[in-house]
Amino acid sequence: MAVYISPLTEGFGASATGFSIRDGLSESDFRDIELALNAYGVLVMPDQPLDDEAQVAFSERLGPLEETLVGAVGAGSKIVRVANVLPDGTLKDPDSQQALFTRANFLWHTDSSFKATPAKYSMLSARELPRAGGGDTEFVSTAAAYDALSPDEQALADRLIAIHSIAWSREKFAPGASSEEQRRRLPPVPQALVRTNPMTGRKSLHIASHVMGFEGMSDAEGQALHDAWLERATAPDRIYRHRWSPHDAIIWDNRATMHRATPYDETGDRRIMIRTTISDFGPTVRDGAIVEAA
Ligand code: OGA
Ligand code: MN
């Protein structure tokens, strides 16, 4: 087997074909996939029918998997169910905290940057898609966002430490979208604003709706700066919108991209996506100083 990589847009994202995750991948095919993921930021893998076991086994080759957040369906396992359907098959109450929590994925974000050790990659597979359509996922490149900054802005960004908080992004989206336990167990954490990919050497601007401010700046000043950068990074012509087909799986590099969910008929249709999340090397800030992966 051979892995074929074909770019999806001019700037980032590629599709990867020619292999079967379920049948197993040679070490060299696997390396090609990881290199392409680091080069393109988003890798769409069509025609990969997966169950949880196959997805976990493949994801674990990319690095250690996160355990699912407190208060989410599947907490304590290595699987996140991103769905409007509960494990017993009934639809979530659209006004429940869990439904609001999932719907807050409509905000541009990176996964788990609100944890001391953020997510490196995420893998999302389509298990059941809305029959009437909708529920697309959009991506942008934060490496392109960094490149688009002026030299002065890059110099500023290089030394900034951002404060990420899940309670901040959830409550901003809708009051009550986070639970008391989540707020207590997931306090704000510092993250390097600029990440350097150790495989490619390319820098990216690690912004996300979880950012509530920057160290050394007032909250208002920090939010204004962040929101201006976010707006530039997510201009319509920078977006890759993925319309899911059955058996699609996507892996993305959270260090170099942001993504967001889009609406579908949550009360009349069903959408079940399964995510596995690969941890980064560790905290990106230690003792107040930015650290990078070796
Ligand atoms: C995620 C996510 C978007 C979607 O799983 O991390 O943001 O379209 N999903 O479901
Ligand atoms: Mn996400």
mmCIF file of N, CA and C and ligand atoms in Angstrom, residues 105 109 111 252 259 275, ligand 2:
data_model
loop_
_atom_site.group_PDB
_atom_site.id
_atom_site.type_symbol
_atom_site.label_atom_id
_atom_site.label_comp_id
_atom_site.label_asym_id
_atom_site.label_seq_id
_atom_site.Cartn_x
_atom_site.Cartn_y
_atom_site.Cartn_z
ATOM 1 N N ASN A 105 -18.997 24.338 20.553
ATOM 2 C CA ASN A 105 -18.030 24.050 19.493
ATOM 3 C C ASN A 105 -18.256 24.929 18.265
ATOM 4 N N HIS A 109 -12.019 27.204 17.879
ATOM 5 C CA HIS A 109 -11.244 26.740 19.042
ATOM 6 C C HIS A 109 -10.171 25.741 18.644
ATOM 7 N N ASP A 111 -8.540 22.119 20.537
ATOM 8 C CA ASP A 111 -9.000 21.189 21.566
ATOM 9 C C ASP A 111 -8.058 21.182 22.763
ATOM 10 N N TRP A 252 -6.528 16.418 12.866
ATOM 11 C CA TRP A 252 -5.985 17.769 12.735
ATOM 12 C C TRP A 252 -4.939 18.018 13.807
ATOM 13 N N HIS A 259 -10.663 25.032 14.635
ATOM 14 C CA HIS A 259 -11.819 24.463 13.952
ATOM 15 C C HIS A 259 -13.085 24.881 14.679
ATOM 16 N N ARG A 275 -14.522 11.236 18.840
ATOM 17 C CA ARG A 275 -13.207 11.889 18.844
ATOM 18 C C ARG A 275 -12.243 11.180 19.774
HETATM 19 MN MN MN B 2 -13.048 20.707 18.946
#
